[in-house]
PDB file of C-alpha atoms and ligand atoms in Angstrom:
ATOM      1  CA  MET J   6       0.000   0.000   0.000  1.00 40.00           C
ATOM      2  CA  SER J   7       1.491   3.355  -0.962  1.00 43.00           C
ATOM      3  CA  GLN J   8       1.518   6.128   1.593  1.00 54.00           C
ATOM      4  CA  THR J   9       0.490   9.667   0.651  1.00 67.00           C
ATOM      5  CA  ALA J  10       3.636  11.797   0.417  1.00 90.00           C
ATOM      6  CA  ARG J  11       3.779  14.453   3.093  1.00 93.00           C
ATOM      7  CA  GLY J  12       3.065  17.991   1.887  1.00 97.00           C
ATOM      8  CA  ARG J  13       5.677  20.701   2.208  1.00 98.00           C
ATOM      9  CA  PHE J  14       5.481  23.602   4.642  1.00 98.00           C
ATOM     10  CA  ILE J  15       6.481  27.069   3.397  1.00 98.00           C
ATOM     11  CA  THR J  16       6.395  30.184   5.571  1.00 98.00           C
ATOM     12  CA  LEU J  17       6.534  33.805   4.412  1.00 98.00           C
ATOM     13  CA  GLU J  18       8.127  36.328   6.735  1.00 98.00           C
ATOM     14  CA  GLY J  19       9.146  39.975   6.723  1.00 98.00           C
ATOM     15  CA  GLY J  20       7.950  43.374   7.916  1.00 96.00           C
ATOM     16  CA  GLU J  21       4.551  44.957   7.254  1.00 94.00           C
ATOM     17  CA  GLY J  22       3.942  45.859   3.628  1.00 95.00           C
ATOM     18  CA  THR J  23       6.892  43.902   2.212  1.00 97.00           C
ATOM     19  CA  GLY J  24       4.526  41.877   0.011  1.00 97.00           C
ATOM     20  CA  LYS J  25       3.923  38.622   1.900  1.00 98.00           C
ATOM     21  CA  SER J  26       0.231  38.312   1.042  1.00 97.00           C
ATOM     22  CA  THR J  27       0.875  39.214  -2.597  1.00 97.00           C
ATOM     23  CA  LEU J  28       3.600  36.569  -2.846  1.00 98.00           C
ATOM     24  CA  GLN J  29       1.431  33.968  -1.123  1.00 98.00           C
ATOM     25  CA  ILE J  30      -1.153  34.201  -3.915  1.00 98.00           C
ATOM     26  CA  ALA J  31       1.521  34.143  -6.650  1.00 98.00           C
ATOM     27  CA  LEU J  32       3.132  31.001  -5.206  1.00 98.00           C
ATOM     28  CA  ARG J  33      -0.241  29.301  -4.778  1.00 98.00           C
ATOM     29  CA  ASP J  34      -1.017  29.964  -8.450  1.00 98.00           C
ATOM     30  CA  ARG J  35       2.371  28.680  -9.618  1.00 98.00           C
ATOM     31  CA  LEU J  36       2.158  25.535  -7.460  1.00 98.00           C
ATOM     32  CA  ALA J  37      -1.412  24.886  -8.580  1.00 96.00           C
ATOM     33  CA  GLY J  38      -0.096  25.126 -12.169  1.00 96.00           C
ATOM     34  CA  GLN J  39       2.203  22.215 -11.298  1.00 95.00           C
ATOM     35  CA  GLY J  40      -0.754  20.195  -9.976  1.00 96.00           C
ATOM     36  CA  VAL J  41       0.158  20.680  -6.300  1.00 97.00           C
ATOM     37  CA  ASP J  42      -2.637  20.921  -3.705  1.00 96.00           C
ATOM     38  CA  VAL J  43      -2.031  24.052  -1.634  1.00 98.00           C
ATOM     39  CA  VAL J  44      -3.700  25.584   1.386  1.00 98.00           C
ATOM     40  CA  LEU J  45      -3.076  29.221   2.301  1.00 98.00           C
ATOM     41  CA  THR J  46      -3.155  30.293   5.909  1.00 98.00           C
ATOM     42  CA  ARG J  47      -1.792  32.974   8.209  1.00 98.00           C
ATOM     43  CA  GLU J  48      -0.538  33.711  11.694  1.00 98.00           C
ATOM     44  CA  PRO J  49      -1.635  34.665  14.151  1.00 98.00           C
ATOM     45  CA  GLY J  50      -4.796  32.878  13.074  1.00 98.00           C
ATOM     46  CA  GLY J  51      -5.734  30.164  10.636  1.00 98.00           C
ATOM     47  CA  THR J  52      -8.352  28.456  12.828  1.00 98.00           C
ATOM     48  CA  PRO J  53     -11.404  29.945  14.584  1.00 98.00           C
ATOM     49  CA  ARG J  54      -9.741  29.842  18.007  1.00 98.00           C
ATOM     50  CA  ALA J  55      -6.448  31.208  16.704  1.00 98.00           C
ATOM     51  CA  GLU J  56      -8.280  33.986  14.827  1.00 98.00           C
ATOM     52  CA  ALA J  57      -9.973  34.952  18.118  1.00 98.00           C
ATOM     53  CA  ILE J  58      -6.524  35.210  19.723  1.00 98.00           C
ATOM     54  CA  ARG J  59      -5.368  37.292  16.731  1.00 98.00           C
ATOM     55  CA  ALA J  60      -8.101  39.832  17.375  1.00 97.00           C
ATOM     56  CA  LEU J  61      -7.189  39.940  21.067  1.00 97.00           C
ATOM     57  CA  VAL J  62      -3.497  40.609  20.361  1.00 96.00           C
ATOM     58  CA  LEU J  63      -3.756  42.962  17.381  1.00 95.00           C
ATOM     59  CA  THR J  64      -6.611  45.072  18.742  1.00 95.00           C
ATOM     60  CA  PRO J  65      -6.429  44.558  22.515  1.00 96.00           C
ATOM     61  CA  PRO J  66      -9.372  45.667  24.667  1.00 95.00           C
ATOM     62  CA  GLY J  67      -8.677  49.236  25.834  1.00 95.00           C
ATOM     63  CA  GLY J  68      -6.065  49.700  23.097  1.00 93.00           C
ATOM     64  CA  LYS J  69      -3.043  48.988  25.300  1.00 94.00           C
ATOM     65  CA  PRO J  70      -0.801  46.271  23.833  1.00 93.00           C
ATOM     66  CA  PHE J  71      -0.025  43.164  25.872  1.00 96.00           C
ATOM     67  CA  ALA J  72       3.500  42.987  27.282  1.00 96.00           C
ATOM     68  CA  PRO J  73       5.923  41.110  24.986  1.00 95.00           C
ATOM     69  CA  LEU J  74       5.917  37.961  27.158  1.00 96.00           C
ATOM     70  CA  ALA J  75       2.109  37.833  27.219  1.00 97.00           C
ATOM     71  CA  GLU J  76       2.078  38.438  23.450  1.00 96.00           C
ATOM     72  CA  ALA J  77       4.571  35.613  22.924  1.00 97.00           C
ATOM     73  CA  LEU J  78       2.441  33.231  24.990  1.00 98.00           C
ATOM     74  CA  LEU J  79      -0.744  34.184  23.168  1.00 98.00           C
ATOM     75  CA  MET J  80       0.912  33.868  19.749  1.00 98.00           C
ATOM     76  CA  ASN J  81       2.170  30.422  20.672  1.00 98.00           C
ATOM     77  CA  ALA J  82      -1.193  29.344  22.068  1.00 98.00           C
ATOM     78  CA  ALA J  83      -2.729  30.340  18.728  1.00 98.00           C
ATOM     79  CA  ARG J  84       0.086  28.529  16.881  1.00 98.00           C
ATOM     80  CA  SER J  85      -0.419  25.331  18.844  1.00 98.00           C
ATOM     81  CA  ASP J  86      -4.092  25.224  17.812  1.00 98.00           C
ATOM     82  CA  HIS J  87      -3.219  26.152  14.218  1.00 98.00           C
ATOM     83  CA  LEU J  88      -0.658  23.349  13.981  1.00 98.00           C
ATOM     84  CA  ASP J  89      -2.985  20.752  15.508  1.00 98.00           C
ATOM     85  CA  GLU J  90      -6.137  21.685  13.621  1.00 98.00           C
ATOM     86  CA  LEU J  91      -4.908  22.826  10.222  1.00 98.00           C
ATOM     87  CA  ILE J  92      -1.197  22.628   9.411  1.00 98.00           C
ATOM     88  CA  ARG J  93      -0.336  19.074  10.515  1.00 98.00           C
ATOM     89  CA  PRO J  94      -3.510  17.459   9.110  1.00 98.00           C
ATOM     90  CA  ALA J  95      -2.947  19.217   5.767  1.00 98.00           C
ATOM     91  CA  LEU J  96       0.702  18.149   5.533  1.00 98.00           C
ATOM     92  CA  SER J  97      -0.227  14.570   6.454  1.00 98.00           C
ATOM     93  CA  ALA J  98      -2.834  14.536   3.681  1.00 98.00           C
ATOM     94  CA  GLY J  99      -0.162  15.564   1.156  1.00 97.00           C
ATOM     95  CA  THR J 100      -1.312  19.185   0.877  1.00 98.00           C
ATOM     96  CA  TRP J 101       1.296  21.923   0.781  1.00 98.00           C
ATOM     97  CA  VAL J 102       0.836  24.737   3.298  1.00 98.00           C
ATOM     98  CA  ILE J 103       1.891  28.333   2.664  1.00 98.00           C
ATOM     99  CA  CYS J 104       1.631  30.325   5.873  1.00 98.00           C
ATOM    100  CA  ASP J 105       1.755  34.149   5.946  1.00 98.00           C
ATOM    101  CA  ARG J 106       3.962  34.717   9.036  1.00 98.00           C
ATOM    102  CA  PHE J 107       4.933  31.952  11.463  1.00 98.00           C
ATOM    103  CA  SER J 108       7.382  31.368  14.300  1.00 97.00           C
ATOM    104  CA  ASP J 109      10.096  33.737  13.039  1.00 97.00           C
ATOM    105  CA  SER J 110       7.643  36.623  13.421  1.00 97.00           C
ATOM    106  CA  THR J 111       7.253  35.749  17.113  1.00 97.00           C
ATOM    107  CA  ARG J 112      11.009  35.686  17.565  1.00 96.00           C
ATOM    108  CA  VAL J 113      11.282  39.072  15.842  1.00 96.00           C
ATOM    109  CA  TYR J 114       8.250  41.035  17.050  1.00 95.00           C
ATOM    110  CA  GLN J 115       8.173  39.783  20.633  1.00 95.00           C
ATOM    111  CA  GLY J 116      11.986  39.869  20.819  1.00 94.00           C
ATOM    112  CA  VAL J 117      12.620  43.335  19.463  1.00 91.00           C
ATOM    113  CA  SER J 118      11.902  45.140  22.742  1.00 86.00           C
ATOM    114  CA  GLY J 119      14.560  43.069  24.506  1.00 87.00           C
ATOM    115  CA  GLU J 120      12.094  42.280  27.314  1.00 92.00           C
ATOM    116  CA  VAL J 121      11.979  38.570  26.496  1.00 96.00           C
ATOM    117  CA  SER J 122      15.311  36.888  25.819  1.00 96.00           C
ATOM    118  CA  PRO J 123      15.934  35.305  22.417  1.00 94.00           C
ATOM    119  CA  GLU J 124      16.646  32.022  24.224  1.00 95.00           C
ATOM    120  CA  ALA J 125      13.249  32.057  25.981  1.00 96.00           C
ATOM    121  CA  LEU J 126      11.438  32.888  22.734  1.00 96.00           C
ATOM    122  CA  GLN J 127      13.287  30.256  20.775  1.00 94.00           C
ATOM    123  CA  SER J 128      12.666  27.556  23.344  1.00 95.00           C
ATOM    124  CA  LEU J 129       8.942  28.407  23.538  1.00 96.00           C
ATOM    125  CA  VAL J 130       8.651  28.351  19.759  1.00 94.00           C
ATOM    126  CA  ALA J 131      10.645  25.106  19.484  1.00 95.00           C
ATOM    127  CA  HIS J 132       8.395  23.440  22.040  1.00 97.00           C
ATOM    128  CA  VAL J 133       5.210  24.469  20.230  1.00 98.00           C
ATOM    129  CA  VAL J 134       6.426  23.797  16.687  1.00 98.00           C
ATOM    130  CA  GLY J 135       8.086  20.490  17.590  1.00 97.00           C
ATOM    131  CA  PRO J 136       8.904  18.497  14.474  1.00 97.00           C
ATOM    132  CA  THR J 137       6.727  20.705  12.228  1.00 98.00           C
ATOM    133  CA  CYS J 138       9.514  23.061  11.256  1.00 98.00           C
ATOM    134  CA  PRO J 139       9.001  24.856   7.924  1.00 98.00           C
ATOM    135  CA  ASP J 140      10.737  23.194   4.974  1.00 98.00           C
ATOM    136  CA  LEU J 141      11.349  26.636   3.502  1.00 98.00           C
ATOM    137  CA  THR J 142      11.044  30.161   4.882  1.00 98.00           C
ATOM    138  CA  LEU J 143      11.087  33.087   2.461  1.00 98.00           C
ATOM    139  CA  ILE J 144      12.006  36.304   4.241  1.00 98.00           C
ATOM    140  CA  LEU J 145      10.944  39.387   2.298  1.00 98.00           C
ATOM    141  CA  ASP J 146      13.362  42.245   2.757  1.00 98.00           C
ATOM    142  CA  ALA J 147      12.771  45.837   1.656  1.00 98.00           C
ATOM    143  CA  PRO J 148      13.644  49.284   2.977  1.00 97.00           C
ATOM    144  CA  VAL J 149      11.087  50.376   5.561  1.00 95.00           C
ATOM    145  CA  SER J 150      10.237  53.491   3.521  1.00 94.00           C
ATOM    146  CA  ILE J 151       9.222  51.354   0.514  1.00 95.00           C
ATOM    147  CA  ALA J 152       7.119  49.020   2.650  1.00 93.00           C
ATOM    148  CA  GLN J 153       5.391  51.982   4.312  1.00 90.00           C
ATOM    149  CA  GLU J 154       4.613  53.591   0.951  1.00 92.00           C
ATOM    150  CA  ARG J 155       3.045  50.340  -0.228  1.00 92.00           C
ATOM    151  CA  ARG J 156       0.899  50.045   2.862  1.00 86.00           C
ATOM    152  CA  ALA J 157      -0.141  53.678   2.622  1.00 86.00           C
ATOM    153  CA  ALA J 158      -1.154  53.141  -1.015  1.00 88.00           C
ATOM    154  CA  ARG J 159      -3.097  49.989  -0.112  1.00 80.00           C
ATOM    155  CA  LYS J 160      -5.012  51.376   2.842  1.00 68.00           C
ATOM    156  CA  GLY J 161      -7.674  54.001   2.892  1.00 64.00           C
ATOM    157  CA  PRO J 162      -7.078  56.924   5.272  1.00 57.00           C
ATOM    158  CA  LYS J 163      -9.710  55.660   7.697  1.00 54.00           C
ATOM    159  CA  ASP J 164      -8.317  52.129   8.088  1.00 63.00           C
ATOM    160  CA  ALA J 165      -7.426  51.394  11.702  1.00 72.00           C
ATOM    161  CA  GLN J 166      -3.840  50.397  12.411  1.00 79.00           C
ATOM    162  CA  ASP J 167      -3.081  47.425  14.638  1.00 84.00           C
ATOM    163  CA  VAL J 168      -0.713  47.582  17.618  1.00 80.00           C
ATOM    164  CA  PHE J 169       2.342  46.661  15.527  1.00 79.00           C
ATOM    165  CA  GLU J 170       1.615  48.998  12.618  1.00 73.00           C
ATOM    166  CA  GLN J 171       1.342  51.914  15.049  1.00 73.00           C
ATOM    167  CA  ARG J 172       4.977  51.623  16.172  1.00 82.00           C
ATOM    168  CA  ASP J 173       7.643  54.069  15.021  1.00 86.00           C
ATOM    169  CA  LEU J 174      10.253  53.912  12.275  1.00 88.00           C
ATOM    170  CA  ASP J 175      13.003  52.624  14.605  1.00 91.00           C
ATOM    171  CA  PHE J 176      10.815  49.661  15.529  1.00 92.00           C
ATOM    172  CA  HIS J 177      10.298  48.751  11.876  1.00 94.00           C
ATOM    173  CA  GLN J 178      14.044  49.122  11.162  1.00 95.00           C
ATOM    174  CA  SER J 179      14.795  46.778  14.072  1.00 95.00           C
ATOM    175  CA  VAL J 180      12.266  44.293  12.725  1.00 96.00           C
ATOM    176  CA  ARG J 181      13.973  44.359   9.320  1.00 97.00           C
ATOM    177  CA  LEU J 182      17.414  43.744  10.888  1.00 97.00           C
ATOM    178  CA  ALA J 183      16.120  40.952  13.126  1.00 97.00           C
ATOM    179  CA  PHE J 184      14.623  39.102  10.140  1.00 98.00           C
ATOM    180  CA  ALA J 185      17.911  39.475   8.244  1.00 98.00           C
ATOM    181  CA  ASP J 186      19.750  38.021  11.265  1.00 97.00           C
ATOM    182  CA  ILE J 187      17.501  34.959  11.251  1.00 97.00           C
ATOM    183  CA  ALA J 188      18.137  34.501   7.514  1.00 98.00           C
ATOM    184  CA  ARG J 189      21.884  34.636   8.153  1.00 98.00           C
ATOM    185  CA  SER J 190      21.752  32.229  11.089  1.00 97.00           C
ATOM    186  CA  GLU J 191      19.614  29.575   9.349  1.00 97.00           C
ATOM    187  CA  PRO J 192      20.657  29.691   5.693  1.00 98.00           C
ATOM    188  CA  ASP J 193      19.375  26.207   4.832  1.00 97.00           C
ATOM    189  CA  ARG J 194      15.782  26.914   5.842  1.00 98.00           C
ATOM    190  CA  CYS J 195      15.614  30.682   5.302  1.00 98.00           C
ATOM    191  CA  LYS J 196      16.082  32.556   2.036  1.00 98.00           C
ATOM    192  CA  LEU J 197      16.249  36.343   2.048  1.00 98.00           C
ATOM    193  CA  ILE J 198      14.384  37.782  -0.935  1.00 98.00           C
ATOM    194  CA  ASP J 199      14.919  41.339  -2.175  1.00 98.00           C
ATOM    195  CA  ALA J 200      11.298  42.498  -2.020  1.00 98.00           C
ATOM    196  CA  SER J 201      11.943  46.017  -3.330  1.00 98.00           C
ATOM    197  CA  ARG J 202      11.567  44.742  -6.903  1.00 97.00           C
ATOM    198  CA  LEU J 203       8.477  44.376  -9.070  1.00 97.00           C
ATOM    199  CA  PRO J 204       5.946  41.752  -7.892  1.00 97.00           C
ATOM    200  CA  ASN J 205       6.833  39.378 -10.738  1.00 98.00           C
ATOM    201  CA  GLU J 206      10.542  39.639 -10.010  1.00 98.00           C
ATOM    202  CA  VAL J 207       9.917  38.894  -6.332  1.00 98.00           C
ATOM    203  CA  ALA J 208       7.752  35.900  -7.287  1.00 98.00           C
ATOM    204  CA  ASP J 209      10.456  34.620  -9.692  1.00 98.00           C
ATOM    205  CA  ALA J 210      13.135  34.838  -6.991  1.00 98.00           C
ATOM    206  CA  ALA J 211      10.876  33.052  -4.508  1.00 98.00           C
ATOM    207  CA  TRP J 212       9.875  30.454  -7.081  1.00 98.00           C
ATOM    208  CA  SER J 213      13.503  29.432  -7.665  1.00 98.00           C
ATOM    209  CA  HIS J 214      13.569  28.159  -4.052  1.00 98.00           C
ATOM    210  CA  VAL J 215      10.083  26.630  -4.163  1.00 98.00           C
ATOM    211  CA  ALA J 216      10.945  24.808  -7.404  1.00 97.00           C
ATOM    212  CA  GLN J 217      13.911  23.187  -5.665  1.00 96.00           C
ATOM    213  CA  LEU J 218      11.620  22.003  -2.903  1.00 96.00           C
ATOM    214  CA  LEU J 219       9.220  20.668  -5.527  1.00 94.00           C
ATOM    215  CA  SER J 220      11.911  18.686  -7.319  1.00 92.00           C
ATOM    216  CA  SER J 221      13.184  17.213  -4.050  1.00 90.00           C
ATOM    217  CA  ALA J 222       9.592  16.310  -3.109  1.00 85.00           C
ATOM    218  CA  GLU J 223       9.118  14.519  -6.438  1.00 78.00           C
ATOM    219  CA  VAL J 224      12.301  12.471  -6.017  1.00 62.00           C
ATOM    220  CA  HIS J 225      11.368  11.079  -2.574  1.00 58.00           C
TER     221      HIS J 225
HETATM  222  N1  LIG B 306       6.762  43.942  -5.278  1.00 76.19           N
HETATM  223  C1  LIG B 306       5.817  44.872  -5.115  1.00 76.19           C
HETATM  224  N2  LIG B 306       5.950  46.084  -5.727  1.00 76.19           N
HETATM  225  C2  LIG B 306       5.008  47.025  -5.566  1.00 76.19           C
HETATM  226  N3  LIG B 306       3.890  46.901  -4.814  1.00 76.19           N
HETATM  227  C3  LIG B 306       3.715  45.729  -4.188  1.00 76.19           C
HETATM  228  C4  LIG B 306       4.661  44.653  -4.292  1.00 76.19           C
HETATM  229  N4  LIG B 306       4.218  43.609  -3.548  1.00 76.19           N
HETATM  230  C5  LIG B 306       3.063  44.008  -2.997  1.00 76.19           C
HETATM  231  N5  LIG B 306       2.751  45.271  -3.378  1.00 76.19           N
HETATM  232  C6  LIG B 306       1.584  46.072  -2.962  1.00 76.19           C
HETATM  233  O1  LIG B 306       1.946  46.622  -1.698  1.00 76.19           O
HETATM  234  C7  LIG B 306       0.864  46.514  -0.776  1.00 76.19           C
HETATM  235  C8  LIG B 306       1.324  45.634   0.389  1.00 76.19           C
HETATM  236  O2  LIG B 306       1.522  44.304  -0.094  1.00 76.19           O
HETATM  237  P1  LIG B 306       1.025  43.041   0.762  1.00 76.19           P
HETATM  238  O3  LIG B 306      -0.338  43.290   1.296  1.00 76.19           O
HETATM  239  O4  LIG B 306       1.241  41.841  -0.081  1.00 76.19           O
HETATM  240  O5  LIG B 306       2.118  43.096   1.930  1.00 76.19           O
HETATM  241  P2  LIG B 306       2.128  42.315   3.313  1.00 76.19           P
HETATM  242  O6  LIG B 306       3.560  42.020   3.590  1.00 76.19           O
HETATM  243  O7  LIG B 306       1.185  41.171   3.254  1.00 76.19           O
HETATM  244  O8  LIG B 306       1.584  43.437   4.285  1.00 76.19           O
HETATM  245  P3  LIG B 306       0.983  43.254   5.776  1.00 76.19           P
HETATM  246  O9  LIG B 306       2.157  42.950   6.654  1.00 76.19           O
HETATM  247  O10 LIG B 306       0.407  44.599   6.077  1.00 76.19           O
HETATM  248  O11 LIG B 306      -0.023  42.142   5.731  1.00 76.19           O
HETATM  249  C9  LIG B 306      -0.300  45.941  -1.547  1.00 76.19           C
HETATM  250  O12 LIG B 306      -1.087  47.004  -2.011  1.00 76.19           O
HETATM  251  C10 LIG B 306       0.349  45.223  -2.720  1.00 76.19           C
HETATM  252  O13 LIG B 306      -0.480  45.188  -3.851  1.00 76.19           O
HETATM  253 MG1  LIG B 307      -0.430  40.672   4.456  1.00 76.19          MG
END
């Protein structure tokens, strides 16, 4: 009896407005063109319970953000549910999963203040993710000014900003540097993509890595 091949797990990371959601759709279309079953999801969120936690963290009651440790715990609680209910069952069924933000975002966003140590964040994330580590993480990198212009162009003037979007330029610069550090420290899993280019050029660069994953999946 032949077993269904496990799907592959791809995560998209990077600061706000770098083009993660745009790339997610482009990769889904290209994979679908190769006959691959794909599910798109996001963090925090992806399941009803995790989406409820997303709302709590991004628009906290009273407007005051949770402290970084509380945020990290909530993000990981949401992730645990997301992994159990959506990501692992999909991968087991042979479906590929493309997730818009995942554990690297927790390490970056809840680590940037310095209030929670990188070791604590990494060990929490490792415990929750367990063996379900992404096969490939594409980290979108662009100057903060470009990403902010894109977001400004996308959003109407009345759109509410969430607790992360409201932070200042220094915060967003630190986020960019922290993602680049992760890419440097885990070069096998993480690929830094120059996201300042045209959407098609970004998708081509990303696709070169996804195509490698596809050919290795076909061999095994
Ligand atoms: N390479 C690109 N060049 C120019 N504009 C782009 C590019 N990629 C995305 N955009 C546009 O920039 C805006 C932000 O892109 P997108 O929503 O994909 O970013 P995001 O990383 O998902 O943002 P967020 O973190 O806010 O969810 C959108 O209006 C999108 O159409
Ligand atoms: Mg998005």
